[in-house]
């Protein structure tokens, strides 16, 4: 008889991921909403699983989805059941260091190639046309994130409001960006890599939407410059052998066929969103809703102003 076991792959306030092993070897992956989840599209695992399943035969590397289960007799929450995808995410300097130096540039450009493939998906052909929403993606998210800050914040947030107004006033024409599938959280720790840096799969499709695809590129580039203490996410930078912004943009233009405009704006938009998220962390820390997180609320609060300030500086430069 085979020996089955369940191991935690990732756990936190995002959707939770577990590996099911057979005789000590990873065989399947189960992804479910976070503990205490009470609804909301950001943690809709059925939606996430549907997106990955729709991309199975596309040029986008994704895990193989076996089933999307919504049956309380099986589990009290919906879940996605997938084949295990071998490889590792880039979460730490040692993860990046494990990739041979001569392969690092190809690894980074492989991420850009995957991003271009995501943006090239014919959403109607793969059955995701219903993800379209009225209005532009940036316009919707400016309204949504500011509304969330105003709803939860226990203090004044003048910098978030100021940057919001500048972003709204200087919003690029959506026609200047390819309109298509936008991953929404495209960064190295949301991908699975082979030992030499080849990209096996893009994961974590919780925030995927349809709209200005260059929001993904701006976010990817912004993550290379935002201090780690503001995101709690390590990413490789040019100092670690990662290509610089100019090289990444050039690669995207060549692979996608789209000329990139206003990347400073899209990166500033990403930083502003990170500031809004940080304000939520600060508020929950202050109100005792994140007691398991060892983080000084005041340090978290200061990061909000710094992130928004960086976004404003980028907007002024661009």
PDB file of C-alpha atoms in Angstrom:
ATOM      1  CA  UNK A   1       0.000   0.000   0.000  1.00  0.00           C
ATOM      2  CA  UNK A   2       1.308   3.472  -0.904  1.00  0.00           C
ATOM      3  CA  UNK A   3       2.052   5.994   1.825  1.00  0.00           C
ATOM      4  CA  UNK A   4       0.150   9.274   1.346  1.00  0.00           C
ATOM      5  CA  UNK A   5       1.052  12.496   3.155  1.00  0.00           C
ATOM      6  CA  UNK A   6       0.115  16.201   2.930  1.00  0.00           C
ATOM      7  CA  UNK A   7       2.739  18.920   3.218  1.00  0.00           C
ATOM      8  CA  UNK A   8       2.261  22.668   3.399  1.00  0.00           C
ATOM      9  CA  UNK A   9       3.718  24.389   0.352  1.00  0.00           C
ATOM     10  CA  UNK A  10       2.591  27.934   1.176  1.00  0.00           C
ATOM     11  CA  UNK A  11       0.333  29.338   3.859  1.00  0.00           C
ATOM     12  CA  UNK A  12      -0.600  32.873   4.815  1.00  0.00           C
ATOM     13  CA  UNK A  13      -3.350  35.310   3.910  1.00  0.00           C
ATOM     14  CA  UNK A  14      -3.359  34.299   0.266  1.00  0.00           C
ATOM     15  CA  UNK A  15      -4.909  31.099  -1.059  1.00  0.00           C
ATOM     16  CA  UNK A  16      -3.298  28.115   0.655  1.00  0.00           C
ATOM     17  CA  UNK A  17      -1.280  25.490  -1.214  1.00  0.00           C
ATOM     18  CA  UNK A  18      -0.602  21.914  -0.096  1.00  0.00           C
ATOM     19  CA  UNK A  19       1.475  19.149  -1.690  1.00  0.00           C
ATOM     20  CA  UNK A  20       0.167  15.584  -1.575  1.00  0.00           C
ATOM     21  CA  UNK A  21       3.030  13.094  -1.567  1.00  0.00           C
ATOM     22  CA  UNK A  22       2.960   9.400  -2.457  1.00  0.00           C
ATOM     23  CA  UNK A  23       5.746   7.329  -0.932  1.00  0.00           C
ATOM     24  CA  UNK A  24       7.620  10.520  -0.158  1.00  0.00           C
ATOM     25  CA  UNK A  25       7.391  11.940  -3.678  1.00  0.00           C
ATOM     26  CA  UNK A  26       5.236  14.964  -4.576  1.00  0.00           C
ATOM     27  CA  UNK A  27       2.343  13.868  -6.779  1.00  0.00           C
ATOM     28  CA  UNK A  28      -0.503  16.388  -6.551  1.00  0.00           C
ATOM     29  CA  UNK A  29      -1.209  19.916  -5.324  1.00  0.00           C
ATOM     30  CA  UNK A  30      -4.363  21.178  -3.609  1.00  0.00           C
ATOM     31  CA  UNK A  31      -5.111  24.903  -3.492  1.00  0.00           C
ATOM     32  CA  UNK A  32      -7.878  26.316  -1.278  1.00  0.00           C
ATOM     33  CA  UNK A  33      -8.997  29.676   0.160  1.00  0.00           C
ATOM     34  CA  UNK A  34      -7.258  31.042   3.280  1.00  0.00           C
ATOM     35  CA  UNK A  35      -8.426  30.029   6.733  1.00  0.00           C
ATOM     36  CA  UNK A  36     -11.440  32.025   7.854  1.00  0.00           C
ATOM     37  CA  UNK A  37     -12.217  33.043   4.271  1.00  0.00           C
ATOM     38  CA  UNK A  38     -15.679  34.586   3.931  1.00  0.00           C
ATOM     39  CA  UNK A  39     -15.820  35.389   0.229  1.00  0.00           C
ATOM     40  CA  UNK A  40     -14.337  37.906  -2.177  1.00  0.00           C
ATOM     41  CA  UNK A  41     -12.968  37.538  -5.688  1.00  0.00           C
ATOM     42  CA  UNK A  42      -9.299  37.885  -4.654  1.00  0.00           C
ATOM     43  CA  UNK A  43      -9.441  34.440  -3.005  1.00  0.00           C
ATOM     44  CA  UNK A  44     -11.788  32.749  -5.477  1.00  0.00           C
ATOM     45  CA  UNK A  45      -9.904  29.515  -6.105  1.00  0.00           C
ATOM     46  CA  UNK A  46     -12.496  28.225  -8.570  1.00  0.00           C
ATOM     47  CA  UNK A  47     -11.925  31.329 -10.694  1.00  0.00           C
ATOM     48  CA  UNK A  48      -8.147  30.912 -10.400  1.00  0.00           C
ATOM     49  CA  UNK A  49      -8.351  27.248 -11.330  1.00  0.00           C
ATOM     50  CA  UNK A  50     -10.578  28.021 -14.289  1.00  0.00           C
ATOM     51  CA  UNK A  51      -8.034  30.539 -15.605  1.00  0.00           C
ATOM     52  CA  UNK A  52      -5.167  28.037 -15.350  1.00  0.00           C
ATOM     53  CA  UNK A  53      -7.258  25.309 -16.979  1.00  0.00           C
ATOM     54  CA  UNK A  54      -8.175  27.653 -19.838  1.00  0.00           C
ATOM     55  CA  UNK A  55      -4.479  28.343 -20.492  1.00  0.00           C
ATOM     56  CA  UNK A  56      -3.473  24.670 -20.609  1.00  0.00           C
ATOM     57  CA  UNK A  57      -3.050  24.525 -24.387  1.00  0.00           C
ATOM     58  CA  UNK A  58      -1.710  28.070 -24.750  1.00  0.00           C
ATOM     59  CA  UNK A  59       1.882  29.314 -24.873  1.00  0.00           C
ATOM     60  CA  UNK A  60       1.622  30.232 -21.183  1.00  0.00           C
ATOM     61  CA  UNK A  61       3.239  27.640 -18.887  1.00  0.00           C
ATOM     62  CA  UNK A  62       0.762  26.685 -16.137  1.00  0.00           C
ATOM     63  CA  UNK A  63       0.248  23.714 -13.813  1.00  0.00           C
ATOM     64  CA  UNK A  64      -2.033  20.949 -15.080  1.00  0.00           C
ATOM     65  CA  UNK A  65      -5.443  21.365 -13.448  1.00  0.00           C
ATOM     66  CA  UNK A  66      -7.136  18.008 -12.853  1.00  0.00           C
ATOM     67  CA  UNK A  67     -10.355  19.176 -11.202  1.00  0.00           C
ATOM     68  CA  UNK A  68     -12.078  22.148  -9.594  1.00  0.00           C
ATOM     69  CA  UNK A  69     -14.135  20.824  -6.684  1.00  0.00           C
ATOM     70  CA  UNK A  70     -16.963  22.635  -4.909  1.00  0.00           C
ATOM     71  CA  UNK A  71     -18.566  19.930  -2.809  1.00  0.00           C
ATOM     72  CA  UNK A  72     -18.928  20.353   0.980  1.00  0.00           C
ATOM     73  CA  UNK A  73     -18.979  16.565   1.354  1.00  0.00           C
ATOM     74  CA  UNK A  74     -15.407  16.510   0.027  1.00  0.00           C
ATOM     75  CA  UNK A  75     -14.083  19.703   1.669  1.00  0.00           C
ATOM     76  CA  UNK A  76     -15.846  22.588   3.408  1.00  0.00           C
ATOM     77  CA  UNK A  77     -14.442  25.082   0.869  1.00  0.00           C
ATOM     78  CA  UNK A  78     -13.907  24.941  -2.918  1.00  0.00           C
ATOM     79  CA  UNK A  79     -10.461  23.786  -4.045  1.00  0.00           C
ATOM     80  CA  UNK A  80      -8.354  23.215  -7.143  1.00  0.00           C
ATOM     81  CA  UNK A  81      -6.656  19.830  -7.598  1.00  0.00           C
ATOM     82  CA  UNK A  82      -3.558  19.825  -9.825  1.00  0.00           C
ATOM     83  CA  UNK A  83      -0.649  17.683 -10.886  1.00  0.00           C
ATOM     84  CA  UNK A  84       2.507  18.618  -8.989  1.00  0.00           C
ATOM     85  CA  UNK A  85       4.749  20.855 -11.100  1.00  0.00           C
ATOM     86  CA  UNK A  86       8.429  20.154 -10.349  1.00  0.00           C
ATOM     87  CA  UNK A  87      10.822  22.993  -9.623  1.00  0.00           C
ATOM     88  CA  UNK A  88      11.208  25.888  -7.223  1.00  0.00           C
ATOM     89  CA  UNK A  89      10.125  29.500  -6.816  1.00  0.00           C
ATOM     90  CA  UNK A  90      12.631  32.314  -6.364  1.00  0.00           C
ATOM     91  CA  UNK A  91      11.985  33.431  -2.798  1.00  0.00           C
ATOM     92  CA  UNK A  92      15.483  34.012  -1.454  1.00  0.00           C
ATOM     93  CA  UNK A  93      19.004  34.955  -2.596  1.00  0.00           C
ATOM     94  CA  UNK A  94      19.976  31.286  -2.305  1.00  0.00           C
ATOM     95  CA  UNK A  95      17.193  30.296  -4.733  1.00  0.00           C
ATOM     96  CA  UNK A  96      18.544  32.763  -7.286  1.00  0.00           C
ATOM     97  CA  UNK A  97      22.146  31.696  -6.565  1.00  0.00           C
ATOM     98  CA  UNK A  98      21.271  28.071  -7.348  1.00  0.00           C
ATOM     99  CA  UNK A  99      20.740  29.036 -11.000  1.00  0.00           C
ATOM    100  CA  UNK A 100      24.082  28.959 -12.870  1.00  0.00           C
ATOM    101  CA  UNK A 101      25.459  32.431 -13.555  1.00  0.00           C
ATOM    102  CA  UNK A 102      25.543  31.787 -17.289  1.00  0.00           C
ATOM    103  CA  UNK A 103      21.803  30.999 -17.200  1.00  0.00           C
ATOM    104  CA  UNK A 104      20.597  33.934 -15.083  1.00  0.00           C
ATOM    105  CA  UNK A 105      19.936  36.326 -17.978  1.00  0.00           C
ATOM    106  CA  UNK A 106      18.055  33.627 -19.910  1.00  0.00           C
ATOM    107  CA  UNK A 107      16.015  32.901 -16.766  1.00  0.00           C
ATOM    108  CA  UNK A 108      15.034  36.571 -16.419  1.00  0.00           C
ATOM    109  CA  UNK A 109      14.204  36.935 -20.104  1.00  0.00           C
ATOM    110  CA  UNK A 110      12.161  33.722 -19.872  1.00  0.00           C
ATOM    111  CA  UNK A 111       9.957  35.514 -17.343  1.00  0.00           C
ATOM    112  CA  UNK A 112       9.451  38.369 -19.810  1.00  0.00           C
ATOM    113  CA  UNK A 113       8.665  35.890 -22.579  1.00  0.00           C
ATOM    114  CA  UNK A 114       6.000  34.300 -20.374  1.00  0.00           C
ATOM    115  CA  UNK A 115       4.565  37.736 -19.600  1.00  0.00           C
ATOM    116  CA  UNK A 116       4.303  38.511 -23.304  1.00  0.00           C
ATOM    117  CA  UNK A 117       2.615  35.127 -23.842  1.00  0.00           C
ATOM    118  CA  UNK A 118       0.035  35.946 -21.158  1.00  0.00           C
ATOM    119  CA  UNK A 119      -0.724  39.263 -22.816  1.00  0.00           C
ATOM    120  CA  UNK A 120      -1.046  37.595 -26.225  1.00  0.00           C
ATOM    121  CA  UNK A 121      -3.762  35.151 -25.098  1.00  0.00           C
ATOM    122  CA  UNK A 122      -6.955  35.379 -27.125  1.00  0.00           C
ATOM    123  CA  UNK A 123      -9.312  35.472 -24.162  1.00  0.00           C
ATOM    124  CA  UNK A 124     -12.371  34.686 -26.254  1.00  0.00           C
ATOM    125  CA  UNK A 125     -10.715  31.686 -27.893  1.00  0.00           C
ATOM    126  CA  UNK A 126      -9.772  30.161 -24.517  1.00  0.00           C
ATOM    127  CA  UNK A 127     -13.162  30.909 -22.961  1.00  0.00           C
ATOM    128  CA  UNK A 128     -12.207  33.785 -20.666  1.00  0.00           C
ATOM    129  CA  UNK A 129     -14.011  36.601 -22.461  1.00  0.00           C
ATOM    130  CA  UNK A 130     -16.422  36.989 -19.556  1.00  0.00           C
ATOM    131  CA  UNK A 131     -13.569  38.364 -17.417  1.00  0.00           C
ATOM    132  CA  UNK A 132     -13.967  41.684 -19.238  1.00  0.00           C
ATOM    133  CA  UNK A 133     -15.356  44.494 -17.100  1.00  0.00           C
ATOM    134  CA  UNK A 134     -16.618  47.967 -18.031  1.00  0.00           C
ATOM    135  CA  UNK A 135     -13.969  50.690 -18.019  1.00  0.00           C
ATOM    136  CA  UNK A 136     -10.181  50.451 -17.955  1.00  0.00           C
ATOM    137  CA  UNK A 137      -8.298  48.260 -15.493  1.00  0.00           C
ATOM    138  CA  UNK A 138      -6.341  51.178 -14.006  1.00  0.00           C
ATOM    139  CA  UNK A 139      -9.467  53.277 -13.613  1.00  0.00           C
ATOM    140  CA  UNK A 140     -11.243  50.418 -11.834  1.00  0.00           C
ATOM    141  CA  UNK A 141      -8.332  49.684  -9.553  1.00  0.00           C
ATOM    142  CA  UNK A 142      -7.750  53.320  -8.621  1.00  0.00           C
ATOM    143  CA  UNK A 143     -11.356  53.472  -7.469  1.00  0.00           C
ATOM    144  CA  UNK A 144     -11.249  50.095  -5.744  1.00  0.00           C
ATOM    145  CA  UNK A 145      -7.999  50.516  -3.821  1.00  0.00           C
ATOM    146  CA  UNK A 146      -8.742  54.058  -2.677  1.00  0.00           C
ATOM    147  CA  UNK A 147     -12.160  52.887  -1.522  1.00  0.00           C
ATOM    148  CA  UNK A 148     -10.581  50.093   0.503  1.00  0.00           C
ATOM    149  CA  UNK A 149      -8.133  52.482   2.160  1.00  0.00           C
ATOM    150  CA  UNK A 150     -10.929  54.903   3.045  1.00  0.00           C
ATOM    151  CA  UNK A 151     -13.018  52.053   4.416  1.00  0.00           C
ATOM    152  CA  UNK A 152     -10.408  50.480   6.705  1.00  0.00           C
ATOM    153  CA  UNK A 153      -7.894  53.203   7.577  1.00  0.00           C
ATOM    154  CA  UNK A 154      -7.921  54.615  11.106  1.00  0.00           C
ATOM    155  CA  UNK A 155      -5.816  57.681  10.220  1.00  0.00           C
ATOM    156  CA  UNK A 156      -5.465  60.332   7.566  1.00  0.00           C
ATOM    157  CA  UNK A 157      -3.662  59.188   4.401  1.00  0.00           C
ATOM    158  CA  UNK A 158      -2.882  62.400   2.513  1.00  0.00           C
ATOM    159  CA  UNK A 159      -0.053  60.942   0.421  1.00  0.00           C
ATOM    160  CA  UNK A 160      -2.179  58.040  -0.825  1.00  0.00           C
ATOM    161  CA  UNK A 161      -4.902  60.497  -1.825  1.00  0.00           C
ATOM    162  CA  UNK A 162      -2.416  62.868  -3.474  1.00  0.00           C
ATOM    163  CA  UNK A 163      -0.807  60.135  -5.557  1.00  0.00           C
ATOM    164  CA  UNK A 164      -4.233  58.752  -6.458  1.00  0.00           C
ATOM    165  CA  UNK A 165      -5.240  62.138  -7.850  1.00  0.00           C
ATOM    166  CA  UNK A 166      -2.027  62.447  -9.883  1.00  0.00           C
ATOM    167  CA  UNK A 167      -2.433  58.905 -11.233  1.00  0.00           C
ATOM    168  CA  UNK A 168      -6.009  59.667 -12.218  1.00  0.00           C
ATOM    169  CA  UNK A 169      -5.134  62.963 -13.895  1.00  0.00           C
ATOM    170  CA  UNK A 170      -2.115  61.591 -15.794  1.00  0.00           C
ATOM    171  CA  UNK A 171      -3.579  58.209 -16.774  1.00  0.00           C
ATOM    172  CA  UNK A 172      -2.223  57.117 -20.188  1.00  0.00           C
ATOM    173  CA  UNK A 173      -4.600  56.418 -23.017  1.00  0.00           C
ATOM    174  CA  UNK A 174      -5.519  52.722 -22.637  1.00  0.00           C
ATOM    175  CA  UNK A 175      -4.985  52.377 -26.382  1.00  0.00           C
ATOM    176  CA  UNK A 176      -1.252  52.798 -25.732  1.00  0.00           C
ATOM    177  CA  UNK A 177      -1.163  49.463 -23.903  1.00  0.00           C
ATOM    178  CA  UNK A 178      -2.088  46.047 -25.227  1.00  0.00           C
ATOM    179  CA  UNK A 179      -5.485  45.140 -23.775  1.00  0.00           C
ATOM    180  CA  UNK A 180      -5.653  41.568 -22.637  1.00  0.00           C
ATOM    181  CA  UNK A 181      -5.127  39.164 -19.801  1.00  0.00           C
ATOM    182  CA  UNK A 182      -3.125  40.766 -16.972  1.00  0.00           C
ATOM    183  CA  UNK A 183      -1.757  38.373 -14.349  1.00  0.00           C
ATOM    184  CA  UNK A 184      -1.875  40.999 -11.598  1.00  0.00           C
ATOM    185  CA  UNK A 185       0.949  39.664  -9.387  1.00  0.00           C
ATOM    186  CA  UNK A 186       3.716  38.775 -11.826  1.00  0.00           C
ATOM    187  CA  UNK A 187       7.006  38.372  -9.918  1.00  0.00           C
ATOM    188  CA  UNK A 188       9.666  35.658  -9.487  1.00  0.00           C
ATOM    189  CA  UNK A 189       8.129  34.031  -6.397  1.00  0.00           C
ATOM    190  CA  UNK A 190       4.942  33.357  -8.382  1.00  0.00           C
ATOM    191  CA  UNK A 191       6.734  31.156 -10.897  1.00  0.00           C
ATOM    192  CA  UNK A 192       8.207  27.658 -10.798  1.00  0.00           C
ATOM    193  CA  UNK A 193      11.673  27.170 -12.268  1.00  0.00           C
ATOM    194  CA  UNK A 194      13.787  24.239 -13.433  1.00  0.00           C
ATOM    195  CA  UNK A 195      17.288  23.843 -11.938  1.00  0.00           C
ATOM    196  CA  UNK A 196      18.954  25.824 -14.727  1.00  0.00           C
ATOM    197  CA  UNK A 197      16.348  28.591 -14.654  1.00  0.00           C
ATOM    198  CA  UNK A 198      13.890  27.462 -17.300  1.00  0.00           C
ATOM    199  CA  UNK A 199      10.317  28.483 -16.508  1.00  0.00           C
ATOM    200  CA  UNK A 200       8.058  25.497 -15.782  1.00  0.00           C
ATOM    201  CA  UNK A 201       4.909  27.346 -14.717  1.00  0.00           C
ATOM    202  CA  UNK A 202       3.363  30.672 -13.749  1.00  0.00           C
ATOM    203  CA  UNK A 203       1.195  30.337 -10.638  1.00  0.00           C
ATOM    204  CA  UNK A 204      -0.952  32.453  -8.274  1.00  0.00           C
ATOM    205  CA  UNK A 205      -3.607  33.766 -10.676  1.00  0.00           C
ATOM    206  CA  UNK A 206      -5.791  35.224  -7.911  1.00  0.00           C
ATOM    207  CA  UNK A 207      -5.583  38.838  -9.119  1.00  0.00           C
ATOM    208  CA  UNK A 208      -5.907  38.192 -12.853  1.00  0.00           C
ATOM    209  CA  UNK A 209      -8.106  40.591 -14.806  1.00  0.00           C
ATOM    210  CA  UNK A 210      -8.579  41.893 -18.331  1.00  0.00           C
ATOM    211  CA  UNK A 211      -7.293  45.367 -19.154  1.00  0.00           C
ATOM    212  CA  UNK A 212      -4.114  47.326 -19.732  1.00  0.00           C
ATOM    213  CA  UNK A 213      -1.506  44.569 -19.864  1.00  0.00           C
ATOM    214  CA  UNK A 214       1.412  46.947 -19.278  1.00  0.00           C
ATOM    215  CA  UNK A 215       0.299  47.162 -15.651  1.00  0.00           C
ATOM    216  CA  UNK A 216       2.010  43.752 -15.322  1.00  0.00           C
ATOM    217  CA  UNK A 217       5.281  45.010 -16.801  1.00  0.00           C
ATOM    218  CA  UNK A 218       5.209  48.099 -14.590  1.00  0.00           C
ATOM    219  CA  UNK A 219       4.626  45.957 -11.514  1.00  0.00           C
ATOM    220  CA  UNK A 220       7.421  43.546 -12.448  1.00  0.00           C
ATOM    221  CA  UNK A 221       9.869  46.432 -12.866  1.00  0.00           C
ATOM    222  CA  UNK A 222       8.660  48.208  -9.721  1.00  0.00           C
ATOM    223  CA  UNK A 223       9.377  45.100  -7.654  1.00  0.00           C
ATOM    224  CA  UNK A 224      13.056  45.400  -8.640  1.00  0.00           C
ATOM    225  CA  UNK A 225      13.325  48.796  -6.949  1.00  0.00           C
ATOM    226  CA  UNK A 226      10.921  48.696  -3.987  1.00  0.00           C
ATOM    227  CA  UNK A 227      12.800  47.972  -0.725  1.00  0.00           C
ATOM    228  CA  UNK A 228      12.201  44.434   0.538  1.00  0.00           C
ATOM    229  CA  UNK A 229      11.121  45.683   3.969  1.00  0.00           C
ATOM    230  CA  UNK A 230       8.033  47.239   2.346  1.00  0.00           C
ATOM    231  CA  UNK A 231       6.884  44.048   0.623  1.00  0.00           C
ATOM    232  CA  UNK A 232       8.454  41.190   2.637  1.00  0.00           C
ATOM    233  CA  UNK A 233       9.294  39.718  -0.763  1.00  0.00           C
ATOM    234  CA  UNK A 234      12.853  39.234  -2.002  1.00  0.00           C
ATOM    235  CA  UNK A 235      13.447  39.667  -5.737  1.00  0.00           C
ATOM    236  CA  UNK A 236      16.734  39.601  -7.680  1.00  0.00           C
ATOM    237  CA  UNK A 237      18.028  42.951  -8.930  1.00  0.00           C
ATOM    238  CA  UNK A 238      20.719  44.020 -11.412  1.00  0.00           C
ATOM    239  CA  UNK A 239      23.176  43.851  -8.506  1.00  0.00           C
ATOM    240  CA  UNK A 240      22.391  40.119  -8.358  1.00  0.00           C
ATOM    241  CA  UNK A 241      22.906  39.578 -12.076  1.00  0.00           C
ATOM    242  CA  UNK A 242      19.334  40.358 -13.149  1.00  0.00           C
ATOM    243  CA  UNK A 243      18.934  42.404 -16.372  1.00  0.00           C
ATOM    244  CA  UNK A 244      18.239  46.111 -15.893  1.00  0.00           C
ATOM    245  CA  UNK A 245      14.967  47.842 -16.684  1.00  0.00           C
ATOM    246  CA  UNK A 246      16.026  48.910 -20.177  1.00  0.00           C
ATOM    247  CA  UNK A 247      16.974  45.342 -21.134  1.00  0.00           C
ATOM    248  CA  UNK A 248      13.695  43.959 -19.770  1.00  0.00           C
ATOM    249  CA  UNK A 249      11.630  46.509 -21.683  1.00  0.00           C
ATOM    250  CA  UNK A 250      13.599  45.849 -24.847  1.00  0.00           C
ATOM    251  CA  UNK A 251      12.985  42.116 -24.513  1.00  0.00           C
ATOM    252  CA  UNK A 252       9.258  42.651 -23.952  1.00  0.00           C
ATOM    253  CA  UNK A 253       8.991  44.875 -27.023  1.00  0.00           C
ATOM    254  CA  UNK A 254      10.804  42.340 -29.214  1.00  0.00           C
ATOM    255  CA  UNK A 255       8.807  39.338 -28.027  1.00  0.00           C
ATOM    256  CA  UNK A 256       5.376  40.971 -27.766  1.00  0.00           C
ATOM    257  CA  UNK A 257       5.583  43.236 -30.796  1.00  0.00           C
ATOM    258  CA  UNK A 258       4.200  46.094 -28.681  1.00  0.00           C
ATOM    259  CA  UNK A 259       6.021  49.368 -28.183  1.00  0.00           C
ATOM    260  CA  UNK A 260       6.200  50.153 -24.480  1.00  0.00           C
ATOM    261  CA  UNK A 261       5.058  53.608 -23.377  1.00  0.00           C
ATOM    262  CA  UNK A 262       4.658  55.168 -19.952  1.00  0.00           C
ATOM    263  CA  UNK A 263       6.426  52.397 -18.025  1.00  0.00           C
ATOM    264  CA  UNK A 264       7.223  54.960 -15.301  1.00  0.00           C
ATOM    265  CA  UNK A 265       3.507  55.551 -14.857  1.00  0.00           C
ATOM    266  CA  UNK A 266       2.698  51.831 -14.649  1.00  0.00           C
ATOM    267  CA  UNK A 267       5.490  51.297 -12.113  1.00  0.00           C
ATOM    268  CA  UNK A 268       4.240  54.254 -10.057  1.00  0.00           C
ATOM    269  CA  UNK A 269       0.748  52.778 -10.173  1.00  0.00           C
ATOM    270  CA  UNK A 270       2.158  49.491  -8.843  1.00  0.00           C
ATOM    271  CA  UNK A 271       3.962  51.281  -6.002  1.00  0.00           C
ATOM    272  CA  UNK A 272       0.782  53.148  -5.079  1.00  0.00           C
ATOM    273  CA  UNK A 273      -1.123  49.859  -4.884  1.00  0.00           C
ATOM    274  CA  UNK A 274       1.620  48.457  -2.649  1.00  0.00           C
ATOM    275  CA  UNK A 275       1.202  51.540  -0.429  1.00  0.00           C
ATOM    276  CA  UNK A 276      -2.546  50.834  -0.185  1.00  0.00           C
ATOM    277  CA  UNK A 277      -1.842  47.225   0.757  1.00  0.00           C
ATOM    278  CA  UNK A 278       0.682  48.414   3.341  1.00  0.00           C
ATOM    279  CA  UNK A 279      -1.925  50.725   4.858  1.00  0.00           C
ATOM    280  CA  UNK A 280      -4.182  47.719   5.292  1.00  0.00           C
ATOM    281  CA  UNK A 281      -1.367  45.835   7.063  1.00  0.00           C
ATOM    282  CA  UNK A 282      -0.746  48.842   9.319  1.00  0.00           C
ATOM    283  CA  UNK A 283      -4.435  49.129  10.207  1.00  0.00           C
ATOM    284  CA  UNK A 284      -4.771  45.428  11.032  1.00  0.00           C
ATOM    285  CA  UNK A 285      -1.618  45.556  13.163  1.00  0.00           C
ATOM    286  CA  UNK A 286      -2.913  48.572  15.072  1.00  0.00           C
ATOM    287  CA  UNK A 287      -6.271  46.924  15.695  1.00  0.00           C
ATOM    288  CA  UNK A 288      -4.784  43.576  16.739  1.00  0.00           C
ATOM    289  CA  UNK A 289      -6.002  41.608  13.727  1.00  0.00           C
ATOM    290  CA  UNK A 290      -2.525  40.326  12.771  1.00  0.00           C
ATOM    291  CA  UNK A 291      -1.274  39.144  16.138  1.00  0.00           C
ATOM    292  CA  UNK A 292       0.791  36.347  14.584  1.00  0.00           C
ATOM    293  CA  UNK A 293       2.880  38.769  12.524  1.00  0.00           C
ATOM    294  CA  UNK A 294       6.040  40.057  14.199  1.00  0.00           C
ATOM    295  CA  UNK A 295       6.060  43.548  12.719  1.00  0.00           C
ATOM    296  CA  UNK A 296       6.094  46.962  14.365  1.00  0.00           C
ATOM    297  CA  UNK A 297       2.915  48.838  13.366  1.00  0.00           C
ATOM    298  CA  UNK A 298       4.768  52.151  13.185  1.00  0.00           C
ATOM    299  CA  UNK A 299       7.378  50.697  10.837  1.00  0.00           C
ATOM    300  CA  UNK A 300       4.571  49.407   8.629  1.00  0.00           C
ATOM    301  CA  UNK A 301       2.904  52.819   8.777  1.00  0.00           C
ATOM    302  CA  UNK A 302       6.051  54.661   7.731  1.00  0.00           C
ATOM    303  CA  UNK A 303       6.368  52.371   4.716  1.00  0.00           C
ATOM    304  CA  UNK A 304       3.032  53.619   3.393  1.00  0.00           C
ATOM    305  CA  UNK A 305       4.265  57.190   3.059  1.00  0.00           C
ATOM    306  CA  UNK A 306       7.614  56.061   1.618  1.00  0.00           C
ATOM    307  CA  UNK A 307       6.003  53.876  -1.052  1.00  0.00           C
ATOM    308  CA  UNK A 308       3.546  56.590  -2.035  1.00  0.00           C
ATOM    309  CA  UNK A 309       6.404  59.085  -2.114  1.00  0.00           C
ATOM    310  CA  UNK A 310       8.394  56.841  -4.458  1.00  0.00           C
ATOM    311  CA  UNK A 311       5.366  56.571  -6.704  1.00  0.00           C
ATOM    312  CA  UNK A 312       5.018  60.351  -6.791  1.00  0.00           C
ATOM    313  CA  UNK A 313       8.705  60.767  -7.642  1.00  0.00           C
ATOM    314  CA  UNK A 314       8.331  58.324 -10.541  1.00  0.00           C
ATOM    315  CA  UNK A 315       5.293  60.183 -11.817  1.00  0.00           C
ATOM    316  CA  UNK A 316       7.139  63.508 -11.698  1.00  0.00           C
ATOM    317  CA  UNK A 317      10.063  62.019 -13.632  1.00  0.00           C
ATOM    318  CA  UNK A 318       7.815  60.464 -16.262  1.00  0.00           C
TER     319      UNK A 318
END
